[in-house]
Short mmCIF file of C-alpha atoms in Angstrom, two decimals:
data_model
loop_
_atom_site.label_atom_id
_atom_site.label_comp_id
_atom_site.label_asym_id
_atom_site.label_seq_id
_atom_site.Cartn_x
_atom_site.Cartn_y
_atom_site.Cartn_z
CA UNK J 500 49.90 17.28 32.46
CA UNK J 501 49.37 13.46 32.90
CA UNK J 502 48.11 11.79 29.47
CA UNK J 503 48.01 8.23 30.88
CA UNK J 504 43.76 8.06 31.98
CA UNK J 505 42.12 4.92 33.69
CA UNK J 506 38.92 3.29 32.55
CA UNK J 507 37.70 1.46 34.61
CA UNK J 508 35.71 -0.89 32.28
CA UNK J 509 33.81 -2.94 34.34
CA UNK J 510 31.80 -2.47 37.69
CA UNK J 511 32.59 -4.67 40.62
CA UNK J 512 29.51 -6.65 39.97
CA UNK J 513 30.80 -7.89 36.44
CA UNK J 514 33.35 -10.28 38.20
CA UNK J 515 36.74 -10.37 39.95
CA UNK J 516 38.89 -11.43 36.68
CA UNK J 517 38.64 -8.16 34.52
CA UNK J 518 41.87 -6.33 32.82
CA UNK J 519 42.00 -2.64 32.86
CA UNK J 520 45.01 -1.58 30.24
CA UNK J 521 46.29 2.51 30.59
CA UNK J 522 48.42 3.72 27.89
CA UNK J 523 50.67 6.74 29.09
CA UNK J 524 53.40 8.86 27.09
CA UNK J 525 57.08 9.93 28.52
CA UNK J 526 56.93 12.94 28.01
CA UNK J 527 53.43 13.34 28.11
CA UNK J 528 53.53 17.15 26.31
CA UNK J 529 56.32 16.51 23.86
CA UNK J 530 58.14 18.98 21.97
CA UNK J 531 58.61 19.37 18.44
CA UNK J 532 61.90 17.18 17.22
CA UNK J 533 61.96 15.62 20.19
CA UNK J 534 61.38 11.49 21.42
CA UNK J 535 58.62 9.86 22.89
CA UNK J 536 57.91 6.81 24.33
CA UNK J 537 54.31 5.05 25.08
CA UNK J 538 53.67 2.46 27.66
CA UNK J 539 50.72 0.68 27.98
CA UNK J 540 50.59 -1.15 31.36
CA UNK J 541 48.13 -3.83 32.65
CA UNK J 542 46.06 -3.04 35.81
CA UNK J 543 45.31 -6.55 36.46
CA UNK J 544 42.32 -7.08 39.88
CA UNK J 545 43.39 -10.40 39.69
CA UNK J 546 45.52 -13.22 39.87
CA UNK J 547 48.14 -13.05 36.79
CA UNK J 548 47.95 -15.37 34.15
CA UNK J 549 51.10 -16.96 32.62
CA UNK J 550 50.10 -16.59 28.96
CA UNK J 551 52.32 -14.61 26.43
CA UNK J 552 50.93 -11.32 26.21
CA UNK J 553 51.45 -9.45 22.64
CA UNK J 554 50.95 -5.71 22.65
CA UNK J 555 50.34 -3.15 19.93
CA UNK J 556 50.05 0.56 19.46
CA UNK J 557 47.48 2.70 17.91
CA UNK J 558 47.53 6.51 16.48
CA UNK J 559 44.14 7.72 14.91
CA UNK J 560 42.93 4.03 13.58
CA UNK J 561 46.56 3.44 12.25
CA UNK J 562 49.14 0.72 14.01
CA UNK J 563 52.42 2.04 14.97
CA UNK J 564 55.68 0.56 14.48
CA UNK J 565 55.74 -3.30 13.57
CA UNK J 566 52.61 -3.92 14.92
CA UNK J 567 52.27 -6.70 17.40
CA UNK J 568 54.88 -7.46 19.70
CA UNK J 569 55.54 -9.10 22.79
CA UNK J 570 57.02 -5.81 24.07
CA UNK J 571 54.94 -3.29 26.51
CA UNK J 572 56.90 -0.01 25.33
CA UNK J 573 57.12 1.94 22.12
CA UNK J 574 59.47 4.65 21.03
CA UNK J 575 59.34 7.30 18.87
CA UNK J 576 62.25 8.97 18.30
CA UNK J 577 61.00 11.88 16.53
CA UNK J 578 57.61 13.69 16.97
CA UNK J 579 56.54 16.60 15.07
CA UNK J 580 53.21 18.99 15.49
CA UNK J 581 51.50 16.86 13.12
CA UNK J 582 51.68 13.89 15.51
CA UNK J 583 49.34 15.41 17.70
CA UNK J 584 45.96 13.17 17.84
CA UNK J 585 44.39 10.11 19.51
CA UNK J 586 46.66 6.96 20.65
CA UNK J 587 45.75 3.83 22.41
CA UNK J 588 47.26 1.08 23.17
CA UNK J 589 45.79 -2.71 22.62
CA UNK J 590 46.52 -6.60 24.44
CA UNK J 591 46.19 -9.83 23.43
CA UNK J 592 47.00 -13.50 24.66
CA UNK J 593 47.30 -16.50 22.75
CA UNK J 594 44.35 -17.29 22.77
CA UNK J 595 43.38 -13.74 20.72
CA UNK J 596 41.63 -12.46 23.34
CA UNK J 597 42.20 -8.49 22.55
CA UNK J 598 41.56 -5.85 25.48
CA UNK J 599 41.62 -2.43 24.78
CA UNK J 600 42.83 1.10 26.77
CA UNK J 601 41.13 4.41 26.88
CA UNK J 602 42.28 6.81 24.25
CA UNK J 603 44.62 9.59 25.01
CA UNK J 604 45.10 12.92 23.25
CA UNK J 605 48.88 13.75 22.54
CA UNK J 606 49.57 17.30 21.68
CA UNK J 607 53.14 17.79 20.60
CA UNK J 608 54.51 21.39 21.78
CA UNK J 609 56.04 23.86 19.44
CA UNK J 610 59.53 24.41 20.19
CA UNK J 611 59.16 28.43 20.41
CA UNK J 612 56.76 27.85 23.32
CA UNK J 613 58.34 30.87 25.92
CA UNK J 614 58.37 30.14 29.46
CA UNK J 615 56.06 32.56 31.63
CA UNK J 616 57.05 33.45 35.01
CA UNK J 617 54.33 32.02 37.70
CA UNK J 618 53.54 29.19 35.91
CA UNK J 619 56.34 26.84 36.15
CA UNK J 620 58.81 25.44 33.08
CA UNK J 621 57.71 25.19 29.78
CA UNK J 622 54.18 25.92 29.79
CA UNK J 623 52.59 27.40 27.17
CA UNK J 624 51.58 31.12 27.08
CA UNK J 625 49.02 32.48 29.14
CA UNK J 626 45.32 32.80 27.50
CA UNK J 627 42.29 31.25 27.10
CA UNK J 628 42.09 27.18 26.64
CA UNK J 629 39.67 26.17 23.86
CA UNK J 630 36.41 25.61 25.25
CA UNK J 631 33.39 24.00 24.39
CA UNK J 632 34.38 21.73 20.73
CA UNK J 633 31.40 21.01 18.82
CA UNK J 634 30.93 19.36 14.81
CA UNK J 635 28.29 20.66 12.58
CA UNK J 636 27.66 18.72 9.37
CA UNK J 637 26.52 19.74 6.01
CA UNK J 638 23.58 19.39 4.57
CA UNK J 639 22.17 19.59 7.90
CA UNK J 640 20.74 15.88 9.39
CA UNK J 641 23.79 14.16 7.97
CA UNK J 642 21.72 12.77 5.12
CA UNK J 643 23.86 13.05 2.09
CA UNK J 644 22.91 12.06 -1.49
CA UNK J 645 25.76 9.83 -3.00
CA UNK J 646 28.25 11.72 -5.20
CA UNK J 647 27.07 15.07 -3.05
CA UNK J 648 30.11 16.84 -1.10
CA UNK J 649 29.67 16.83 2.10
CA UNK J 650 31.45 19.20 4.98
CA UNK J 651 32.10 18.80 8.77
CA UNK J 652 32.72 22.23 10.57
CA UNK J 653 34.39 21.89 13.79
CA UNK J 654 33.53 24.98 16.05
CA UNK J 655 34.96 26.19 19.36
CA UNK J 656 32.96 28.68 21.56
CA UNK J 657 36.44 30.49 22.89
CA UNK J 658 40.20 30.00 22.74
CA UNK J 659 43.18 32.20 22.01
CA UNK J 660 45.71 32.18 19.62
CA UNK J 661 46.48 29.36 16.84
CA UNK J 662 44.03 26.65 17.40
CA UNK J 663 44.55 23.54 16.03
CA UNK J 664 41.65 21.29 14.19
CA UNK J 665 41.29 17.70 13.66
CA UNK J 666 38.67 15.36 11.84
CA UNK J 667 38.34 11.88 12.49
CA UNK J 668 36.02 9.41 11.23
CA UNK J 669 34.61 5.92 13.15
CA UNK J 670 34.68 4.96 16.75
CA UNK J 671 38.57 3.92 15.83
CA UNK J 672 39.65 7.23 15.17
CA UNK J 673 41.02 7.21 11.67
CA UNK J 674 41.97 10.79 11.37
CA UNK J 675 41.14 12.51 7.88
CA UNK J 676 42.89 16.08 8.13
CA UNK J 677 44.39 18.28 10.24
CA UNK J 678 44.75 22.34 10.11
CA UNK J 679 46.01 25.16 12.31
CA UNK J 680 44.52 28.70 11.77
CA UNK J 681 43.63 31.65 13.83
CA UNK J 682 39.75 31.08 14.18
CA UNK J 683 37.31 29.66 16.17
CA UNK J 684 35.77 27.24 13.28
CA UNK J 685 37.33 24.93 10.48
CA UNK J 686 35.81 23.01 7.70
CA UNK J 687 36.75 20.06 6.20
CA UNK J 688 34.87 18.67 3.40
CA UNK J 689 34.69 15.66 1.03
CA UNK J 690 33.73 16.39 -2.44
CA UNK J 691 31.97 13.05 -3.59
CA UNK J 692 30.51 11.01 -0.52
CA UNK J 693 29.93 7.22 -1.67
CA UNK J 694 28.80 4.49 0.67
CA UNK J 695 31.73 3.95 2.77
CA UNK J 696 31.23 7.33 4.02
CA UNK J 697 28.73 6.33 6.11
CA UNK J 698 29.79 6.82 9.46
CA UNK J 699 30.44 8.54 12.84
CA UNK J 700 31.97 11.65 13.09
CA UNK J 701 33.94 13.90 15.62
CA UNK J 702 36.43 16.42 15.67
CA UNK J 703 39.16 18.04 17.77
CA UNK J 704 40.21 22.16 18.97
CA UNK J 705 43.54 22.66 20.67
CA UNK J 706 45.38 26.11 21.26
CA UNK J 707 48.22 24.18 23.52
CA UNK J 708 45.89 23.82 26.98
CA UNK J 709 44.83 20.62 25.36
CA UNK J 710 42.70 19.43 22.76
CA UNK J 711 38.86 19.51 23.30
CA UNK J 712 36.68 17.15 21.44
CA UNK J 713 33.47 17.18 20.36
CA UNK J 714 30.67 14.40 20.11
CA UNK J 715 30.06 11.83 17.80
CA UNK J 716 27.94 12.95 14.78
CA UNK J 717 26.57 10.11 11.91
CA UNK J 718 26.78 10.64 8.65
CA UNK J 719 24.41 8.53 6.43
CA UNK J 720 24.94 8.21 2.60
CA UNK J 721 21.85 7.87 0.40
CA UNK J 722 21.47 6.32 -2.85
CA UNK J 723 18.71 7.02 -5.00
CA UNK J 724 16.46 4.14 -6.09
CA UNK J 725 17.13 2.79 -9.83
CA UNK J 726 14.34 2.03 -12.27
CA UNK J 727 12.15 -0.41 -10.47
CA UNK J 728 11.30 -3.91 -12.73
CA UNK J 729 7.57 -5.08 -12.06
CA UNK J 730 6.47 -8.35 -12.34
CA UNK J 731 2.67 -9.33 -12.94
CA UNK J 732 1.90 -12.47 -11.90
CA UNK J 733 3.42 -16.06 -13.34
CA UNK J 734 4.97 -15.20 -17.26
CA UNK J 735 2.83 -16.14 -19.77
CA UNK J 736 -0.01 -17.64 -17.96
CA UNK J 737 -3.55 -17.40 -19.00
CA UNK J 738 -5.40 -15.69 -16.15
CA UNK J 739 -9.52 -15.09 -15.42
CA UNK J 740 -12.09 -13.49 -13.39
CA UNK J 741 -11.55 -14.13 -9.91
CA UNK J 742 -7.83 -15.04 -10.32
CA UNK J 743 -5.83 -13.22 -8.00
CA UNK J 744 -2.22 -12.14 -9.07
CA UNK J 745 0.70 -10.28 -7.24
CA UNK J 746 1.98 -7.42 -8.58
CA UNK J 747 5.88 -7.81 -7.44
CA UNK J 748 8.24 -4.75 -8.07
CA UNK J 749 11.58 -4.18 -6.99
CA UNK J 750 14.51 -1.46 -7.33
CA UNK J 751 17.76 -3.28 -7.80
CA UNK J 752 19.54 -0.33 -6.02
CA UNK J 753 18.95 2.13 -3.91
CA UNK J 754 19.01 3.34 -0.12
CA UNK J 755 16.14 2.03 1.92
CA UNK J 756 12.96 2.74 3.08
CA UNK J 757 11.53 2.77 0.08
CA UNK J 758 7.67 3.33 -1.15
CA UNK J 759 6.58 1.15 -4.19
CA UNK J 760 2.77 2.67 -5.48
CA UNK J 761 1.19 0.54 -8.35
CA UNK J 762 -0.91 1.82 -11.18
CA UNK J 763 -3.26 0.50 -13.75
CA UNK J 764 -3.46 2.44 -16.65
CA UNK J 765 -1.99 5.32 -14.64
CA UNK J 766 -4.73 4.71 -11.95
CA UNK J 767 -3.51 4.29 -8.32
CA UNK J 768 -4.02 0.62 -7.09
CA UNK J 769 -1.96 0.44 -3.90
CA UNK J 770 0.97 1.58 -2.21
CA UNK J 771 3.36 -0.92 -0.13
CA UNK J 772 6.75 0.30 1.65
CA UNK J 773 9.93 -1.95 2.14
CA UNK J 774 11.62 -0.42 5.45
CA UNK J 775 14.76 -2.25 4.89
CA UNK J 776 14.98 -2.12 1.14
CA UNK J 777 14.42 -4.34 -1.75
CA UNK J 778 11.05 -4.96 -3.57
CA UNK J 779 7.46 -5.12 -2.63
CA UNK J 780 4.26 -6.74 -3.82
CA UNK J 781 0.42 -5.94 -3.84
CA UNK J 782 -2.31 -8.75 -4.46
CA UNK J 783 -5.02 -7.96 -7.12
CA UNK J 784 -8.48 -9.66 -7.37
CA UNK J 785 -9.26 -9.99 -11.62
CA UNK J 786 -12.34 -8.61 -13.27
CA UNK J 787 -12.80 -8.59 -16.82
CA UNK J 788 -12.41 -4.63 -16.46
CA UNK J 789 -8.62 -5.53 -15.26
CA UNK J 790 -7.26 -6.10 -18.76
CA UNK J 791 -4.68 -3.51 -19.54
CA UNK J 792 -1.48 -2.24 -19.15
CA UNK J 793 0.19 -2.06 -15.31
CA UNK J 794 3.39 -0.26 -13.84
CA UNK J 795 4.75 1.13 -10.74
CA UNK J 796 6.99 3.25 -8.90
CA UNK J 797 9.80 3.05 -6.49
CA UNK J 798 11.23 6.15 -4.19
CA UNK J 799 12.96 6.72 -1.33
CA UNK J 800 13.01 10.25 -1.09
CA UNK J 801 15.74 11.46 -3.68
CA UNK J 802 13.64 11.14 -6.79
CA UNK J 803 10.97 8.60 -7.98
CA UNK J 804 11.89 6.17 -10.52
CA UNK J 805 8.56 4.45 -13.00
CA UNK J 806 9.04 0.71 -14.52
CA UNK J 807 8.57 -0.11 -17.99
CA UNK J 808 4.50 -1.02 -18.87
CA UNK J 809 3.47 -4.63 -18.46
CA UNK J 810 0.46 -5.75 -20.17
CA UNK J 811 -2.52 -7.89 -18.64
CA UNK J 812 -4.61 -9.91 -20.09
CA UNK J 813 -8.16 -11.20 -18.71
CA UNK J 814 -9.39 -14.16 -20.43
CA UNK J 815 -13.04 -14.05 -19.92
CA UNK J 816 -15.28 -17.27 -20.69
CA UNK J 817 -17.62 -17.70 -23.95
CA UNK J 818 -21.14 -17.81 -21.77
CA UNK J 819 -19.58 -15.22 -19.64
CA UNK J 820 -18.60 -13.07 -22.94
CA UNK J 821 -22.27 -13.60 -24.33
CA UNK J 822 -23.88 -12.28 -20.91
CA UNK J 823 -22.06 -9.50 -20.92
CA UNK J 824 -22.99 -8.65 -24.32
CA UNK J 825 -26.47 -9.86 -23.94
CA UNK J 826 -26.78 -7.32 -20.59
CA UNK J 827 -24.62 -4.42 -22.38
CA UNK J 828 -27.41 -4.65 -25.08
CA UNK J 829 -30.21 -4.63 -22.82
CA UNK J 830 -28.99 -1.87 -21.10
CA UNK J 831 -28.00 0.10 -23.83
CA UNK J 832 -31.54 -0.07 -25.54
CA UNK J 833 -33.97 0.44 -22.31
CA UNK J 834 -31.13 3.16 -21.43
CA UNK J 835 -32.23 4.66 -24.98
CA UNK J 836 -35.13 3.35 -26.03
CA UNK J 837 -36.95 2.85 -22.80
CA UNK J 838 -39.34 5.86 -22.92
CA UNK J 839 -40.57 4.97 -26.58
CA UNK J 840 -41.30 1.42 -25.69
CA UNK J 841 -43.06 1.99 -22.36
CA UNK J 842 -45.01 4.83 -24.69
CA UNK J 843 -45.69 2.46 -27.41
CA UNK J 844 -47.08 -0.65 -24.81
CA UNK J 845 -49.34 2.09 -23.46
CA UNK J 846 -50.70 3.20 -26.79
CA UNK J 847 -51.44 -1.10 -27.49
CA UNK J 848 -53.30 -1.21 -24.07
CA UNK J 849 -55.43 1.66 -24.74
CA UNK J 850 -56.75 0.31 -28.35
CA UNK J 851 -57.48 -3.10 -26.96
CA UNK J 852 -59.61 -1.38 -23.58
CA UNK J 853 -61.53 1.04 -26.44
CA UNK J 854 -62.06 -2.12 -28.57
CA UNK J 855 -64.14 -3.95 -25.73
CA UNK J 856 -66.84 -0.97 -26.05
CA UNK J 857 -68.50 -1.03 -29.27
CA UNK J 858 -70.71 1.55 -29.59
CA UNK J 859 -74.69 0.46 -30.79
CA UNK J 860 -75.86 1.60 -33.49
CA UNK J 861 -80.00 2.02 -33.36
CA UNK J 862 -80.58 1.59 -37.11
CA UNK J 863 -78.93 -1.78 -37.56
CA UNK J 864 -81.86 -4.35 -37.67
CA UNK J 865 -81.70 -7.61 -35.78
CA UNK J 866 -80.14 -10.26 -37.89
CA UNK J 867 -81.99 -13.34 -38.36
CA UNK J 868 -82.03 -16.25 -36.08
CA UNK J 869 -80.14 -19.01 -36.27
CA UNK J 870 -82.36 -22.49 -36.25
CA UNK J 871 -81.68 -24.18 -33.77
CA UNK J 872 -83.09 -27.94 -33.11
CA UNK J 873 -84.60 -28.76 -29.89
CA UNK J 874 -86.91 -31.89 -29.72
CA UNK J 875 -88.98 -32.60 -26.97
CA UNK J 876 -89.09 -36.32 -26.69
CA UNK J 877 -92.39 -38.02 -25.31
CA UNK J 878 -94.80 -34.88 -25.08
CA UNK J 879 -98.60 -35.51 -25.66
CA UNK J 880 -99.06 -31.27 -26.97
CA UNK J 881 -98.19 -30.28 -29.88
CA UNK J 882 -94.38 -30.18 -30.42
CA UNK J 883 -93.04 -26.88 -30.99
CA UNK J 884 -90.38 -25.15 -32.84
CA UNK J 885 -87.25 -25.25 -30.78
CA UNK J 886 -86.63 -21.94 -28.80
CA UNK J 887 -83.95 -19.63 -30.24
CA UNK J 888 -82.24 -17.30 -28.11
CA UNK J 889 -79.79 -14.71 -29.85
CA UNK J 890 -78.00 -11.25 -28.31
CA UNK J 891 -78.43 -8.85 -31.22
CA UNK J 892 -76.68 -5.98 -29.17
CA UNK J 893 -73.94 -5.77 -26.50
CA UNK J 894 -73.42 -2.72 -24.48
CA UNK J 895 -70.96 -2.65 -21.83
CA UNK J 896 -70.69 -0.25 -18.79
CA UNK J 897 -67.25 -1.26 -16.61
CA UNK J 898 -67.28 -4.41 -15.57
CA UNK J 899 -70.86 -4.92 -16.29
CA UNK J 900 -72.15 -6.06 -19.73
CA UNK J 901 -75.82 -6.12 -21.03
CA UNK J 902 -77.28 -7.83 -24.07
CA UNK J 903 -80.94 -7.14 -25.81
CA UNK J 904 -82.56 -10.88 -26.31
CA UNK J 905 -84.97 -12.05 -28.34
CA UNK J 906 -86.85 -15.45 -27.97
CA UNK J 907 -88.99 -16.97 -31.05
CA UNK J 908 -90.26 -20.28 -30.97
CA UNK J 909 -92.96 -22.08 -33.42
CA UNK J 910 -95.29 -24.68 -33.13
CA UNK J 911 -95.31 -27.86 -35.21
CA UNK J 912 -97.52 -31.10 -35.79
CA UNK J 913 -97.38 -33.60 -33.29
CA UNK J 914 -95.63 -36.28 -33.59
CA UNK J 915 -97.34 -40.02 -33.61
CA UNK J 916 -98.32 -40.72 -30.57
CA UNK J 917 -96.40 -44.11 -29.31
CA UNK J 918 -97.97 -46.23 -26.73
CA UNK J 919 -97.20 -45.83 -23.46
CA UNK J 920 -98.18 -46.60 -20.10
CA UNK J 921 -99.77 -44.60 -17.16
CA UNK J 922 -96.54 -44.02 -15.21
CA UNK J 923 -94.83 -43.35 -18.96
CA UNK J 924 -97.45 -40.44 -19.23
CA UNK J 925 -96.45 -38.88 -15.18
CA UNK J 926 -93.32 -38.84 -16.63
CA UNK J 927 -93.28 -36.76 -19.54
CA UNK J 928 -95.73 -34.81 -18.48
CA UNK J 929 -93.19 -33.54 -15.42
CA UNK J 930 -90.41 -32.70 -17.66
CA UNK J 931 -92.39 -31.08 -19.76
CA UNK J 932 -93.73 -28.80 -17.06
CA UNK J 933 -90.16 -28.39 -15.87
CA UNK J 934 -88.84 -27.27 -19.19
CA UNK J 935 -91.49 -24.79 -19.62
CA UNK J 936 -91.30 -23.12 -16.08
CA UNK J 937 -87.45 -22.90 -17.18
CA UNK J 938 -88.69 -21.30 -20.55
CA UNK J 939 -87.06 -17.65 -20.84
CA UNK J 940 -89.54 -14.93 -21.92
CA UNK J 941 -88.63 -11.83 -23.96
CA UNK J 942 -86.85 -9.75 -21.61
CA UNK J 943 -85.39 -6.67 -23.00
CA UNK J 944 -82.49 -5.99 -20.10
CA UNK J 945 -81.43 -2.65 -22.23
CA UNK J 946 -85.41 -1.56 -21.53
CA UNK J 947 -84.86 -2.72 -17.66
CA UNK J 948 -82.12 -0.25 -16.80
#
C-alpha cells in the first residue's frame, strides 16, 4: 500500500505560485527490525526558486533525527511496532517561510506476519480491517474540573484479531500512549487534568489493514472560581443620599463565564455575568435605608464562592436627620393615637355647638336696665328720658336667633328754651319727628312666633 498522499492545498483560484510537499516511506509497510527511509518531495506548479531549502521530519508532534537539514531524505535504520503512528514531513527557505505535507500513518508489520496464498507476498492475514474509529471522552461534554481524571475511549465498530490503539493530543499529533489488545475499545486516561490539558483529541484502531482514525474531540479544563474580593465604592469616602456607588467584585481565578450576584444584608441587589472572565460591577443609587453591610458572589458552575462583608455607610444631613425624625414621630403617633385624637376633637366640637343654646329659664326676672344717656338737642317738648333697649332672653333655633326686648323711656323737665329763629324751629322740629317715627315700640318677638 502507498503511504505517500497528496494535498492539494490550494485551489487554482488561490494563485499559480503554491508548493504542495508529499512525504512517502520506502518501504511503505515496514517490518519489525527492519530500515526505513522517508522522503518528502516538493510538487512545485511553478517556476523553481533558487533559495536553500531546509527540510525536517516529524513523528506524532516530535522532530526526528537532527532536526533541520538541508537534506530531502531520512533514514531509519531500525523500526519496531511501536513506531507505528503519524509522520509528516516540513520545508522551509531562508527566509523561514515553513510549508507543511499531509500526514501519513506508518504501521510497522510484525515479523510473524504468514503469507496467504491469493493475496500476493507478505500481506497480512485474511479478516476483517478495523472499521469505523471513533473517541468517546469522559465525563461526557469534555468539560473536566481541574485535578479530575479524565479518560478517552477509542472504539472500533468491527475488526479482527489484535488491534492496535493510539491517543494523540493537538492538531500536531503528539502521541500520549499506545496499546495492543484483543478488543474493539481501549481507554486511556489521565488522572489529574490541569490547564494544559485543554485540547483536541483523536485516536487511532489498526489490526494490520491500516490504521483508522477517528475525529477530533476538545477537551476543556475548568477551574473553579476562588473567593471573589468586592469593592464598594472609593475607600474611605464619606458618601450620601443620592450618591451613586459601584459595587466592583472580582474572582482572581477561575474558568470563565462567570455570574457575580450582589447582596445587601443577604438581600439580592443584582446579578452581572463576565463571559470572558474576570470581575464585574453593579451601580447603586444611596438612600439613607442603604447603610449596612454588602457582599457578593462569584460562580461559574463548579461551586459558588461568597466575599468577605463590606460595610456602608450613609451619611445623612442634620435637617434631613430632623425630618425624618420629625415625620417618623408624626407617623408613629396618628398611626397610634389617631382614633383618640379625632375622638377627642369631636367631643370639643360638640360642647362648644351645645354651649350656643342656652336653655331659658321662665322664673328668672328681667334684670334692670342699664341708663343709658340720650339727649335730644334743640326740642321745644319736654325732653325725655333716653330710650333703653336691653335683650333679657336669647333663644336660638338653627341659624336663627330671637331675643325678648324691652323699651322704657321717662320724661324729664325741659330744658331752657334758647332763642332761636323760625328756620332754627323747622329744623328741630324735623329731626325730632324723624327720631320718633324711628322710635322702637315694645315688641315681644318670642310672643310673635
Amino acid at each position: 500500500m502507498l503511504l505517500g498522499l497528496v494535498l492539494l492545498m490550494c485551489a487554482p483560484a488561490c494563485g499559480p505560485a503554491r508548493e504542495v510537499l508529499l512525504l512517502t516511506a520506502q518501504p511503505s509497510r515496514p517490518k519489525e527490525g527492519s530500515s526505513m527511509t522517508l522522503i518528502c518531495e516538493t510538487q512545485a506548479t511553478s517556476q523553481k526558486t533558487d533559495a536553500q531549502l531546509e527540510f525536517c521530519f516529524f513523528k506524532d508532534g516530535r522532530a526526528l533525527g537532527q532536526g533541520w537539514s538541508s537534506s530531502p531524505k531520512l533514514l531509519l535504520p531500525t523500526v519496531w511496532r511501536e513506531d507505528s503512528g503519524s509522520y509528516w514531513c516540513e520545508e522551509k527557505t531562508t527566509a523561514l517561510r515553513a510549508t507543511r505535507s499531509p500526514r501519513i500513518q506508518i504501521q510497522v508489520q510484525d515479523n510473524d506476519a504468514s503469507v496467504v496464498p491469493g493475496r500476493g507476498c507478505g500481506l497480512p492475514p485474511e479478516g476483517i480491517p478495523v472499521w469505523n474509529v471513533s473517541l468517546e471522552v469522559q465525563p461526557p461534554g469534555g468539560q473536566v474540573q481541574k485535578g479530575k481524571k479524565l479518560v478517552l475511549i477509542c472504539l472500533a465498530t468491527q475488526g479482527t484479531g489484535d488491534i492496535t490503539f493510539s491517543w494523540y493530543k493537538g492538531t500536531l499529533g503528539l502521541n500520549l500512549e499506545t496499546k495492543t489488545q484483543s478488543s474493539l475499545a481501549a481507554k486511556f486516561e489521565i488522572l489529574a487534568v490541569t490547564d494544559s490539558d485543554t485540547e483536541k483529541y483523536y485516536c487511532t484502531a489498526d489490526n494490520g489493514y491500516g490504521p483508522s482514525i477517528s475525529e477530533l474531540v476538545s477537551v476543556t479544563v475548568r477551574s473553579p472560581v476562588s473567593r471573589p474580593v468586592l469593592t464598594v465604592g472609593e475607600p474611605g469616602a464619606q458618601v450620601f443620599p443620592g450618591d451613586v456607588v459601584e459595587l466592583r467584585c472580582e474572582a482572581q481565578s477561575g474558568s470563565a463565564p462567570i455570574l457575580y450576584r450582589f447582596y445587601h444584608e443577604d438581600v439580592t441587589l443584582g446579578s452581572s455575568s463576565a463571559p470572558s472572565g474576570g470581575g464585574a460591577s453593579f451601580n447603586l443609587s444611596l438612600t439613607a435605608e442603604h447603610s449596612g453591610n454588602y457582599s457578593c458572589e462569584a460562580d461559574n458552575g463548579l461551586g459558588p464562592q461568597h466575599s468577605e462583608a463590606v460595610p456602608l455607610t450613609v451619611t445623612v444631613p442634620t435637617e434631613d436627620r430632623k425630618e425624618l425624625l420629625t415625620s417618623g414621630i408624626l407617623e408613629g403617633l396618628f398611626g397610634t393615637l389617631g382614633p383618640t385624637i379625632m375622638a377627642l376633637l369631636f367631643c370639643c366640637w360638640l360642647k362648644k355647638r351645645i354651649g350656643r343654646r342656652p336653655a331659658r329659664d321662665p322664673s328668672r326676672s328681667p334684670p334692670s336696665p342699664v341708663p343709658q344717656v340720650s339727649n335730644y338737642v334743640n326740642s321745644a317738648a319736654p325732653l325725655r328720658e333716653p330710650s333703653v333697649y336691653e335683650n333679657v332672653n336669647v333663644v336660638s333655633s338653627g341659624n336663627e336667633v330671637y331675643s325678648l326686648v324691652y323699651h322704657t323711656q321717662q320724661e324729664r323737665p325741659a330744658a331752657v328754651e334758647p332763642r332761636r329763629t323760625q328756620s332754627t324751629d323747622q329744623d328741630a322740629a324735623a329731626i325730632y319727628f324723624r327720631l320718633k317715627k324711628a322710635s322702637v315700640t315694645d315688641v315681644d318677638y318670642e310672643d310673635a312666633m
